[in-house]
Short mmCIF file of C-alpha atoms in Angstrom, two decimals:
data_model
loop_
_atom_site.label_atom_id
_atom_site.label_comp_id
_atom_site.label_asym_id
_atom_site.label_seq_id
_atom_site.Cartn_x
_atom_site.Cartn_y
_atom_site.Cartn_z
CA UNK A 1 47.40 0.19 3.03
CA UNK A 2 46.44 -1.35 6.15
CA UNK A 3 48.92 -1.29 9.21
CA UNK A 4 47.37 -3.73 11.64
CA UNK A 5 45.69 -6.30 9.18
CA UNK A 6 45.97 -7.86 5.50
CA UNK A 7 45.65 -4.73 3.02
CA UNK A 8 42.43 -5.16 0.85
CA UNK A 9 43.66 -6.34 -2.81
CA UNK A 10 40.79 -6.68 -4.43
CA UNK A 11 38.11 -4.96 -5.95
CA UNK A 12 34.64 -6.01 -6.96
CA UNK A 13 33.23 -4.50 -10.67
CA UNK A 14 29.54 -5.31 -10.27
CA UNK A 15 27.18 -5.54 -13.37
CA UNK A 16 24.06 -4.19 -13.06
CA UNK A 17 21.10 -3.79 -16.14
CA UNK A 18 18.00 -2.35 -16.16
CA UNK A 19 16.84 -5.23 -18.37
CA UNK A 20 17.89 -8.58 -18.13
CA UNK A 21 16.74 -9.33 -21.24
CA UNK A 22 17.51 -6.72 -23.27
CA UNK A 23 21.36 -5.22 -22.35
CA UNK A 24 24.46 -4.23 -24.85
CA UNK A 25 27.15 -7.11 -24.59
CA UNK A 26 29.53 -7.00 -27.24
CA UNK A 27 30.68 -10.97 -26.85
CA UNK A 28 31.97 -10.50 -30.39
CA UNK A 29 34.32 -7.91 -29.45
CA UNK A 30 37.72 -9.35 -30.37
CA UNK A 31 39.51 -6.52 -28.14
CA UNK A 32 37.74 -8.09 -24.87
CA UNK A 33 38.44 -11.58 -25.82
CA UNK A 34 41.55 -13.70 -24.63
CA UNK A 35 43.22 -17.05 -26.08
CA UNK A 36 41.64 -20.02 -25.58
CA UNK A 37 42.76 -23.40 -24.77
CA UNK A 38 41.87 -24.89 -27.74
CA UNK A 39 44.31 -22.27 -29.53
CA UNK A 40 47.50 -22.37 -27.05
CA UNK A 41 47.41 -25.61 -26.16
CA UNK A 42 45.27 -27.94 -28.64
CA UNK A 43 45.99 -26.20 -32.04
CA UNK A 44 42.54 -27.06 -32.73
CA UNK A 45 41.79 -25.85 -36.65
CA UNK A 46 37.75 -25.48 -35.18
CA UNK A 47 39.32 -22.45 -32.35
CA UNK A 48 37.74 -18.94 -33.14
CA UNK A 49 40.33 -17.26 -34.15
CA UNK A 50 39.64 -13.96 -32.30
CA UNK A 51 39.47 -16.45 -28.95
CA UNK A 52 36.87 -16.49 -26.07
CA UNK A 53 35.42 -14.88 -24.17
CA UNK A 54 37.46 -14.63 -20.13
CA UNK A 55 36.17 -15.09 -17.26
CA UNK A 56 34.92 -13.45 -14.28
CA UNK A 57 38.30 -12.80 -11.87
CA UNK A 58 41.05 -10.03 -12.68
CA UNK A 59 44.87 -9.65 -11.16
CA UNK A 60 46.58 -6.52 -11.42
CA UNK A 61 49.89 -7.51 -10.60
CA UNK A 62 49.86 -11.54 -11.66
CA UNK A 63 53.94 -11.39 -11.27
CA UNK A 64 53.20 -11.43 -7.37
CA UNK A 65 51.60 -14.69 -7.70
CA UNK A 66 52.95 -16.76 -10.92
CA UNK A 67 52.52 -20.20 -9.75
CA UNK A 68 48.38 -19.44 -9.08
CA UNK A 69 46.78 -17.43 -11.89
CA UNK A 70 47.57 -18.59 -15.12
CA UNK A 71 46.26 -16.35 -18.62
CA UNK A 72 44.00 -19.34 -19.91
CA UNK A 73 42.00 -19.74 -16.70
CA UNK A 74 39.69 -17.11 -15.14
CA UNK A 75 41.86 -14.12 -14.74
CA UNK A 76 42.17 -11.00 -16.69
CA UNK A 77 45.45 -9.30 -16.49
CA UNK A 78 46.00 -5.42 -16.37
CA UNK A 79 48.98 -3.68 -14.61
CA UNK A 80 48.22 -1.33 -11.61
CA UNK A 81 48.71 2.38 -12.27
CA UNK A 82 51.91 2.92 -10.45
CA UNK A 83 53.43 6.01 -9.32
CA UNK A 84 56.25 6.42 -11.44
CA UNK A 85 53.99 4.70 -14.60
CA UNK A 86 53.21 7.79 -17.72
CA UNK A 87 50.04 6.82 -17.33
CA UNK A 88 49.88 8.28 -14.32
CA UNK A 89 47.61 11.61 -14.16
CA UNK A 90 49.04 12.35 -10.75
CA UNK A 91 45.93 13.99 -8.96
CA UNK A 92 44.18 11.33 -7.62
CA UNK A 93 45.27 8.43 -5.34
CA UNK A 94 43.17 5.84 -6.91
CA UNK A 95 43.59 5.73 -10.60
CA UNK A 96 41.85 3.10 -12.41
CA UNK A 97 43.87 0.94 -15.62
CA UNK A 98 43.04 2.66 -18.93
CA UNK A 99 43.00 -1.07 -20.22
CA UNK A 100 40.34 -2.05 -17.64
CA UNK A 101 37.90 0.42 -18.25
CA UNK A 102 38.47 -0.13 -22.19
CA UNK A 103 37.37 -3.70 -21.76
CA UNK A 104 34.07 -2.14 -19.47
CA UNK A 105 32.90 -0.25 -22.10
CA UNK A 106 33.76 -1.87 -25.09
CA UNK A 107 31.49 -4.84 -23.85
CA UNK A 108 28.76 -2.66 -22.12
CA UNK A 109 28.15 0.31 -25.25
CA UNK A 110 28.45 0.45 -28.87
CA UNK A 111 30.11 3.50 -30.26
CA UNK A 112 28.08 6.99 -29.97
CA UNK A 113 26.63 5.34 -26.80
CA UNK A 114 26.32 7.61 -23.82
CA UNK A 115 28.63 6.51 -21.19
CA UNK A 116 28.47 7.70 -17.57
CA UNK A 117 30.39 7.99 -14.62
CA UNK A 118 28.87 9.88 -11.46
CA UNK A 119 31.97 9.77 -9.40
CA UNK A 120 34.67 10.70 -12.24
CA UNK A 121 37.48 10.74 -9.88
CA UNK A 122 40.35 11.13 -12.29
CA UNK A 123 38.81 11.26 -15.34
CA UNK A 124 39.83 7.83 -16.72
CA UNK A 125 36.52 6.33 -17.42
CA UNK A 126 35.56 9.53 -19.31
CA UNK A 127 39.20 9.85 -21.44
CA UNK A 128 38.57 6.08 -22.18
CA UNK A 129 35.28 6.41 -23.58
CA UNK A 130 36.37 9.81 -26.05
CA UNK A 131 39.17 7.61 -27.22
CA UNK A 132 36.32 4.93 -28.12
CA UNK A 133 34.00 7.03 -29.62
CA UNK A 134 31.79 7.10 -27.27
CA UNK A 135 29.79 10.34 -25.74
CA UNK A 136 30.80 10.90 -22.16
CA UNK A 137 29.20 12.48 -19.00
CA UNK A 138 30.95 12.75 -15.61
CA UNK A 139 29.78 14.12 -12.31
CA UNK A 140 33.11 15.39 -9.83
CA UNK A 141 32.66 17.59 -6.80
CA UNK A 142 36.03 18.56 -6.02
CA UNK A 143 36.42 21.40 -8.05
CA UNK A 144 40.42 20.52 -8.53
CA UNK A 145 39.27 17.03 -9.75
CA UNK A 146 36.65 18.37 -12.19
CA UNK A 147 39.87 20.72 -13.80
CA UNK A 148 42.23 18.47 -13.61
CA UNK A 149 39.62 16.23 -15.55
CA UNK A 150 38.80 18.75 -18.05
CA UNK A 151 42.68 19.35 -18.98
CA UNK A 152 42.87 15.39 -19.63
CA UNK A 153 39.91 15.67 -22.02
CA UNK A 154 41.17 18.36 -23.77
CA UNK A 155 44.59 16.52 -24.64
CA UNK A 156 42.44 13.39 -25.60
CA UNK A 157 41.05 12.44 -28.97
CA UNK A 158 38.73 9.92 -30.70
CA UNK A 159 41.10 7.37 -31.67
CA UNK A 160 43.95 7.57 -29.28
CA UNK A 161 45.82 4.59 -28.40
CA UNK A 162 44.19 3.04 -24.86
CA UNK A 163 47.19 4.20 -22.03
CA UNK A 164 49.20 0.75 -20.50
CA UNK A 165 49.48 -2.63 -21.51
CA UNK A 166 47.34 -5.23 -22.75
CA UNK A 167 49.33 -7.69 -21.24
CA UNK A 168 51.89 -6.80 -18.62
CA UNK A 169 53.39 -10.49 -18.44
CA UNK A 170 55.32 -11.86 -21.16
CA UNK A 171 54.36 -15.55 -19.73
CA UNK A 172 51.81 -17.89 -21.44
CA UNK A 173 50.59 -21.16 -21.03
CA UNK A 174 53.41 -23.83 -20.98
CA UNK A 175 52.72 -25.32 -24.30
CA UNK A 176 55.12 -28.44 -24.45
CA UNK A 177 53.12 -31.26 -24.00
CA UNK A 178 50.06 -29.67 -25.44
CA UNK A 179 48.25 -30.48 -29.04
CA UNK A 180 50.02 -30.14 -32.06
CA UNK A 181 47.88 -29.68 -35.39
CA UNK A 182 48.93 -31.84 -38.37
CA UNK A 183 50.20 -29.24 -40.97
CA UNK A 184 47.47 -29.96 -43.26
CA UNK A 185 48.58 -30.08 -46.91
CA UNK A 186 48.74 -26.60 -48.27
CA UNK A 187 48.11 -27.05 -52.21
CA UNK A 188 44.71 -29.46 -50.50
CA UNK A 189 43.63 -26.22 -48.32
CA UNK A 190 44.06 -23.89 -51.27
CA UNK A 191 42.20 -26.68 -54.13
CA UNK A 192 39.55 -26.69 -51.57
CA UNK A 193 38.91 -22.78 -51.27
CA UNK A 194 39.42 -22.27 -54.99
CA UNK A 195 36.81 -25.25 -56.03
CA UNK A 196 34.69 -23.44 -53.09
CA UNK A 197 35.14 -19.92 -54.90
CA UNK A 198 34.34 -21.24 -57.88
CA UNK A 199 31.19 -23.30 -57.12
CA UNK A 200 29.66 -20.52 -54.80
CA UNK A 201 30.56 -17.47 -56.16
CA UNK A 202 29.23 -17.28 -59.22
CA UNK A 203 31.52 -15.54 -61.09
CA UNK A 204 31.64 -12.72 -58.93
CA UNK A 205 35.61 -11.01 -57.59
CA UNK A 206 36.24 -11.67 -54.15
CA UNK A 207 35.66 -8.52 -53.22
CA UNK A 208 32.22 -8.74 -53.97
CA UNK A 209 31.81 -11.93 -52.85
CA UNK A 210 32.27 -10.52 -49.18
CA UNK A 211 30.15 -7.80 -49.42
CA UNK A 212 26.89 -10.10 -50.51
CA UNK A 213 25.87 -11.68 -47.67
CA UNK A 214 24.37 -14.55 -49.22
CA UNK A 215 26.84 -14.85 -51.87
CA UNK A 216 29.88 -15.08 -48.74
CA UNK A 217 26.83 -17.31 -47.08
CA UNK A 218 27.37 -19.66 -49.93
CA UNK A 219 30.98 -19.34 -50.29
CA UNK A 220 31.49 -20.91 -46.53
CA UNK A 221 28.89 -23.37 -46.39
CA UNK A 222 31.32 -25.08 -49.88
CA UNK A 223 34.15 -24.72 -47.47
CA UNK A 224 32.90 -26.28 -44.65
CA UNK A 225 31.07 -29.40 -46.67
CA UNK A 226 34.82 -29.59 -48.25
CA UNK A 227 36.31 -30.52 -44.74
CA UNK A 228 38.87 -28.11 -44.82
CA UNK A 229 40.24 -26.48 -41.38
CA UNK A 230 39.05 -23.39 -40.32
CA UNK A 231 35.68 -21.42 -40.20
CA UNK A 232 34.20 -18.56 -41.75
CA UNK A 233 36.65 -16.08 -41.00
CA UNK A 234 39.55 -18.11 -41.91
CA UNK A 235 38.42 -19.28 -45.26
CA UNK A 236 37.38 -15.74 -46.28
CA UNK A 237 41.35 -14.20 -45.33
CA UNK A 238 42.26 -17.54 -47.29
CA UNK A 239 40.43 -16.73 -50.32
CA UNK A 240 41.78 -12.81 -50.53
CA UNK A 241 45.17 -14.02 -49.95
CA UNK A 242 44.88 -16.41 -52.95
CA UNK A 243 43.43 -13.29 -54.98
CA UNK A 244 46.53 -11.48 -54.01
CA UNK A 245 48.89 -13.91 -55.27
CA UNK A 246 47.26 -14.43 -58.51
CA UNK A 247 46.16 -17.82 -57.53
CA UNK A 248 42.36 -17.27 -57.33
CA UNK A 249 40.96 -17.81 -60.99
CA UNK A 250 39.99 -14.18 -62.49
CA UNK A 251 36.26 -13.50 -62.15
CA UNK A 252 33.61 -13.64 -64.86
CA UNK A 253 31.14 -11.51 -63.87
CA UNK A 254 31.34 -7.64 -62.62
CA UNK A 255 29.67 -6.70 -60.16
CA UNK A 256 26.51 -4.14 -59.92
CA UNK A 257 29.14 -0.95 -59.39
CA UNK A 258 28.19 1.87 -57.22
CA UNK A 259 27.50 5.05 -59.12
CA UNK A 260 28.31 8.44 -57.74
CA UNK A 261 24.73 9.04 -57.09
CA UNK A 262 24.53 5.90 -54.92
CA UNK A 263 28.18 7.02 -52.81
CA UNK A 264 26.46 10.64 -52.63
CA UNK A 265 23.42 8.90 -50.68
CA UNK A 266 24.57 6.71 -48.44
CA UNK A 267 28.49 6.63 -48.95
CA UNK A 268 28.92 8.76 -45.89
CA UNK A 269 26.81 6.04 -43.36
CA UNK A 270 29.70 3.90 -44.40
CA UNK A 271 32.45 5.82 -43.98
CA UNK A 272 30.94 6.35 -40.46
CA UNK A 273 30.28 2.30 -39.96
CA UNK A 274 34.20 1.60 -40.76
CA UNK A 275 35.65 4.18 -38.65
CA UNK A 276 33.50 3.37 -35.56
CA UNK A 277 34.53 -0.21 -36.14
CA UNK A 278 37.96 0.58 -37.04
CA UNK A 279 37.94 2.66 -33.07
CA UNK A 280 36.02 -0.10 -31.12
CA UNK A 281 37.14 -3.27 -32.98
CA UNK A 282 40.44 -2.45 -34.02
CA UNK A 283 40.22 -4.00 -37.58
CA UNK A 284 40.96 -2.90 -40.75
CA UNK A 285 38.31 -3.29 -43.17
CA UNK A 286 39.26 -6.58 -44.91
CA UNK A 287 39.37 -7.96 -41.27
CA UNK A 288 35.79 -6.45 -40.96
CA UNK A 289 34.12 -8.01 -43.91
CA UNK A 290 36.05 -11.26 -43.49
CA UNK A 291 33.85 -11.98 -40.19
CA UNK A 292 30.30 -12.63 -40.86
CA UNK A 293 30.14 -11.03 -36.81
CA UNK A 294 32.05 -7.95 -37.74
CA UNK A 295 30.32 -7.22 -41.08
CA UNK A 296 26.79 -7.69 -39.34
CA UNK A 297 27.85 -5.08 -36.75
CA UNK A 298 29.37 -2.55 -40.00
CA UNK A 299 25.88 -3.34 -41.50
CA UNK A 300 23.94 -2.18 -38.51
CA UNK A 301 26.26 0.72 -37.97
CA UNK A 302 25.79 2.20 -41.26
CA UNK A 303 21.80 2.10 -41.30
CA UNK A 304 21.96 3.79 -38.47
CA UNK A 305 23.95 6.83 -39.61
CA UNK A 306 22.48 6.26 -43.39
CA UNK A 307 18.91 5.95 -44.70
CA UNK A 308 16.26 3.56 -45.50
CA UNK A 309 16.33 1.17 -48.55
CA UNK A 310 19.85 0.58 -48.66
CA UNK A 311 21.08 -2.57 -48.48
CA UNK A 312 23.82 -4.48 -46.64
CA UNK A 313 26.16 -5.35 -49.95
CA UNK A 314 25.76 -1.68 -50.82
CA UNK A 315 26.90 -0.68 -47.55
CA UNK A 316 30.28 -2.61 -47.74
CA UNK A 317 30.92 -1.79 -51.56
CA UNK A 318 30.39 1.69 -50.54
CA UNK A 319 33.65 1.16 -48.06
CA UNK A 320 35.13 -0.82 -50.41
CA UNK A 321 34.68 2.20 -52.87
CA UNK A 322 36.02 4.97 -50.41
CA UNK A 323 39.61 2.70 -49.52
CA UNK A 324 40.05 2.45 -53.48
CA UNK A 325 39.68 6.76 -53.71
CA UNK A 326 42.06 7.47 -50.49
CA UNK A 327 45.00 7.01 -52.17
CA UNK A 328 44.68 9.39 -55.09
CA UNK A 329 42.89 12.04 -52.48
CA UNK A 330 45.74 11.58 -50.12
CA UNK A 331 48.49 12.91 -53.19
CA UNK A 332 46.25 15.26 -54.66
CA UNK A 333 45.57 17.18 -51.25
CA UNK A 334 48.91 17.10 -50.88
CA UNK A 335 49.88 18.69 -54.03
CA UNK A 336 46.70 20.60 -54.72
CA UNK A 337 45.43 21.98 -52.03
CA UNK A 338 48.03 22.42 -49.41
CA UNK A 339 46.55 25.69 -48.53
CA UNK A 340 43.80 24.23 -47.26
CA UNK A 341 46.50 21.94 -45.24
CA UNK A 342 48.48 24.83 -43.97
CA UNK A 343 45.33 26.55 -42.69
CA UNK A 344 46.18 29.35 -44.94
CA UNK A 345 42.30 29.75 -46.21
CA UNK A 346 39.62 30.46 -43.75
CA UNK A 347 37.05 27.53 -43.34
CA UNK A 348 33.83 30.12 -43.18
CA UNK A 349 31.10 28.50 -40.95
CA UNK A 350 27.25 28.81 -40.89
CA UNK A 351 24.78 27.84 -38.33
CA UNK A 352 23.33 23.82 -39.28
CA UNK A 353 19.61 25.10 -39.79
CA UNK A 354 20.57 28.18 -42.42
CA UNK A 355 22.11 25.20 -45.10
CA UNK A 356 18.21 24.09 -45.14
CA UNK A 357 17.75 27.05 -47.32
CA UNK A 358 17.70 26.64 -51.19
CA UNK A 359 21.26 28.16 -51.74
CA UNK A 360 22.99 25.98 -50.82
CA UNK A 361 21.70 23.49 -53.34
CA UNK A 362 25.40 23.50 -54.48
CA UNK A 363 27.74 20.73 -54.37
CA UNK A 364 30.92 20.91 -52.40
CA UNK A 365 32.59 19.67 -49.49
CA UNK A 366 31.18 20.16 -46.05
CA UNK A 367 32.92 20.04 -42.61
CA UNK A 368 30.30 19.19 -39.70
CA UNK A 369 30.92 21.11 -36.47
CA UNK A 370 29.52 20.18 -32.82
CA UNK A 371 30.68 23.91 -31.28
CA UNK A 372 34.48 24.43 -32.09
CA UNK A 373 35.33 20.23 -32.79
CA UNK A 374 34.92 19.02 -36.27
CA UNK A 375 33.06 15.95 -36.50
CA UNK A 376 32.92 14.76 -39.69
CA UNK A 377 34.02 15.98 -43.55
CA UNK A 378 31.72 15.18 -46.43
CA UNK A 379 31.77 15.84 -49.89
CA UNK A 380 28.14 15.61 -52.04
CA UNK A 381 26.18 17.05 -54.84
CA UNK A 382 23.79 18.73 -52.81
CA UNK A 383 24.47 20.17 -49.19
CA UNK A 384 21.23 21.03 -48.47
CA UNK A 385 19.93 17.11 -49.05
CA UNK A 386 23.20 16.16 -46.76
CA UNK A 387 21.93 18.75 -44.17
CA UNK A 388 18.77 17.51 -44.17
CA UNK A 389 19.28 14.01 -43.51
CA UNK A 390 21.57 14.56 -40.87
CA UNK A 391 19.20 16.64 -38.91
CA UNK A 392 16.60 14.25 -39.79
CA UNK A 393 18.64 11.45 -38.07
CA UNK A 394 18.68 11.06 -34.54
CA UNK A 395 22.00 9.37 -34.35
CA UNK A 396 23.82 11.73 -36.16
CA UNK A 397 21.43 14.60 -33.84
CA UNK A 398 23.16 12.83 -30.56
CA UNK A 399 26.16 14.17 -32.16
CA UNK A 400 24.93 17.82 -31.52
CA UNK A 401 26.20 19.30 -34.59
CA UNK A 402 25.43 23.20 -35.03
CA UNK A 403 27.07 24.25 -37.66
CA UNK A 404 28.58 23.84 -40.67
CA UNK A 405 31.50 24.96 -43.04
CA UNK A 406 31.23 24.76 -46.57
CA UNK A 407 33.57 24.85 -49.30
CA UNK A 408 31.50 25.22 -52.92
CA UNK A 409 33.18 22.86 -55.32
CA UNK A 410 31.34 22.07 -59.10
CA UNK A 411 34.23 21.32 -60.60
CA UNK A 412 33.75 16.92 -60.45
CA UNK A 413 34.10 14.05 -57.81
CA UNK A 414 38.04 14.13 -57.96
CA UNK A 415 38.76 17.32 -57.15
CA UNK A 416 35.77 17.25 -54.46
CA UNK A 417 37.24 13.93 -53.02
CA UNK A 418 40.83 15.58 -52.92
CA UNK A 419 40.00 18.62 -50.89
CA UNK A 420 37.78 16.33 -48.57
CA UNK A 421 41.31 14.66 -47.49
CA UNK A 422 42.61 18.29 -47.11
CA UNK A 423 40.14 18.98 -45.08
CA UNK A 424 40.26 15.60 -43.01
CA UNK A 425 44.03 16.06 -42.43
CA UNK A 426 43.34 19.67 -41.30
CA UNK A 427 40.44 19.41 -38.98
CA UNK A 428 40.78 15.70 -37.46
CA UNK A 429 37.46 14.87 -37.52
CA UNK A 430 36.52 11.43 -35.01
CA UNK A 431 33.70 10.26 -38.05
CA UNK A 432 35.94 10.33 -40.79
CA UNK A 433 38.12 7.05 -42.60
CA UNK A 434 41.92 7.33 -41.61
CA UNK A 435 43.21 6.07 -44.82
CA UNK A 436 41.71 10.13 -46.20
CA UNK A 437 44.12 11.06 -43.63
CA UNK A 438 47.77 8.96 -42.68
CA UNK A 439 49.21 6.87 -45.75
CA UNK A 440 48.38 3.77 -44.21
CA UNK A 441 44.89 2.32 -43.62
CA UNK A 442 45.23 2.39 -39.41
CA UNK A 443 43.01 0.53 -37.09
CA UNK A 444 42.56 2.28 -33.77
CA UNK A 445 44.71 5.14 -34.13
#
């Protein structure tokens, strides 16, 4: 606050890579992107409907200055961390917006990523990036900081709602005189995605029709020569929503189904995929394998965390598989093993390298530990073959998991699957599918 001059109220965020030509920008990001013009003022039918990407110049209090920034030009809008705001950690005079940083490293990493801030300050950049899923490494050398710091961490979790608002005006674009789109007959929009479903999808349910690439490739290429409104993400929400009210004809074909052998290998990578996604994107999974964008990004996400040979469709039925089995787990951990719940049994732990030997070629449900955290709860047919691949995996390695606990279960998939919610609900794990856990499928939190 300067005394004898204008105070300085601004602040530069510079962008630096170490590779022009090779640097992590998630453009496709919807939780960085704003509204564009063609969607608040031309109703345009072509608008992507997660919006565009904003510009290069942000206002922290825009309500100083209404009549010069306006949301659709080249102004991102966070509120200041006030005094008297909750947010406010109350150790350090300079505290960044939560929301601000959120955007940073949303664009600039993918989940698991290493983020790092030498000059941690208060801590914010770090608690962002654990509630994104990211790993985090911070460098303070007041010693007061650095605990300060380290009692925000340990209140924060994976998954935790980002601190402020996403948009502290109320004000948009004046609309009046803009655009209206023609409301396009309805019973012509829905004619035109069922004769699309019909000649593209090859008898296939809708479901499946999403999770084959080329099949959902086919699917919007009929909707688009139709002339319809909309793009690929549009016409896929169109066509479950048809499905849901019984107006989508019934399929002819079944799919290829994922056996238990198949879920046991690489059911796990997907699990993984969504919940990342789920963290970073803020999507449920429908909303994920709507967008050709979104589903590329689960794909790419799961082989990392999975294995070789395992294709994209397999991938998504895999998720498809493990939101149809939540339910059921959910009741039955309830009812079944609410000992578990209650922390009433003792989860017995062993170090990560002593499950390579042969005994524990059992089947069971496993809980992954990185020191005292959980990270993830798994259920197989073989813990020893789910050991292995995890330690033979560099991106689950960059996890640092040492140990594991292990609950010996023969007794079938159900039961297994049951006590894997119990388990979930119990230790919190940041890996694991929130639908295992809450009794709603939840996006972020």
């Amino acid at each position: 606050n300067c005394v004898n001059g204008f105070s300085r109220s601004h602040t530069h965020l510079f962008h630096f890579v170490k590779d022009k030509k090779k640097f992590t920008f998630n453009r496709s990001n919807p939780q960085i992107r704003v509204k564009s013009a063609r969607q608040l003022v031309y109703a345009d039918g072509r608008a992507n409907p997660n919006g565009r990407l904003p510009d290069n110049t942000w206002i922290t209090r825009p309500q100083d200055a209404p009549e010069s920034f306006s949301p659709n030009h080249d102004t991102w809008y966070f509120a200041r961390v006030a005094g008297t705001f909750a947010e406010r950690e109350g150790f350090h005079g300079c505290q960044m917006p939560e929301q601000l940083l959120a955007r940073i490293i949303r664009v600039s990493s993918s989940p698991n990523d290493l983020v790092v801030d030498p000059f941690a300050g208060s801590g914010t950049t770090l608690s962002v990036a654990k509630k994104l899923g990211r790993q985090w490494l911070g460098f303070e050398l007041s010693k007061e900081y650095a605990k300060y710091i380290g009692q925000r961490l340990s209140k924060t979790n994976v998954g935790d709602p980002i601190d402020g608002p996403q948009d502290p005006i109320s004000s948009a674009p004046n609309t009046a005189k803009g655009k209206r789109r023609k409301k396009s007959n309805q019973q012509e929009t829905e004619s035109a995605i069922i004769a699309a479903y019909q000649q593209a999808g090859d008898g296939y349910p809708a479901d499946y029709i999403l999770c084959d690439p080329e099949l959902n490739a086919a699917f919007v290429s009929a909707c688009k020569k139709s002339g319809v409104d909309g793009n690929a993400y549009v016409w896929n929400q169109a066509m479950l929503q048809l499905r849901k009210s019984g107006k989508l004809p019934k399929s002819t074909r079944r799919p290829p189904q994922v056996s238990a052998e198949a879920m046991d290998n690489y059911g796990f990578a997907s699990e993984v995929a969504w919940r990342l996604l789920a963290i970073d994107y803020g999507l449920t999974l429908d909303k994920i394998l709507c967008s050709p964008d979104f589903a590329a990004e689960f794909d790419r996400l799961a082989a990392e965390f999975g294995e070789g040979g395992v294709t994209p469709c397999q991938y998504r039925q895999a998720a498809i598989s493990i939101r149809k089995r939540s339910n059921a787990a959910r009741s039955a951990a309830a009812e079944d093993f609410g000992d578990w719940l209650e922390r009433k049994r003792k989860l017995g732990r062993v170090k990560i390298e002593d499950c390579l030997d042969a005994e524990f070629e059992i089947a069971g449900v496993y809980v992954l530990f990185a020191g005292e955290a959980a990270i993830y709860v798994g259920e197989t047919a073989n813990i020893r073959t789910r050991v292995e691949q995890v330690l033979n995996n560099s991106n689950w390695l960059d996890l640092e998991p040492d140990s594991v606990g292990v609950v010996p279960c023969a007794d079938g998939l159900p039961i297994k699957y049951a006590l894997k919610s119990a388990l979930a609900r119990r230790e919190n794990p940041p890996l694991n599918c929130r639908m295992l856990v809450c009794d709603s499928e939840l996006t972020g939190n």
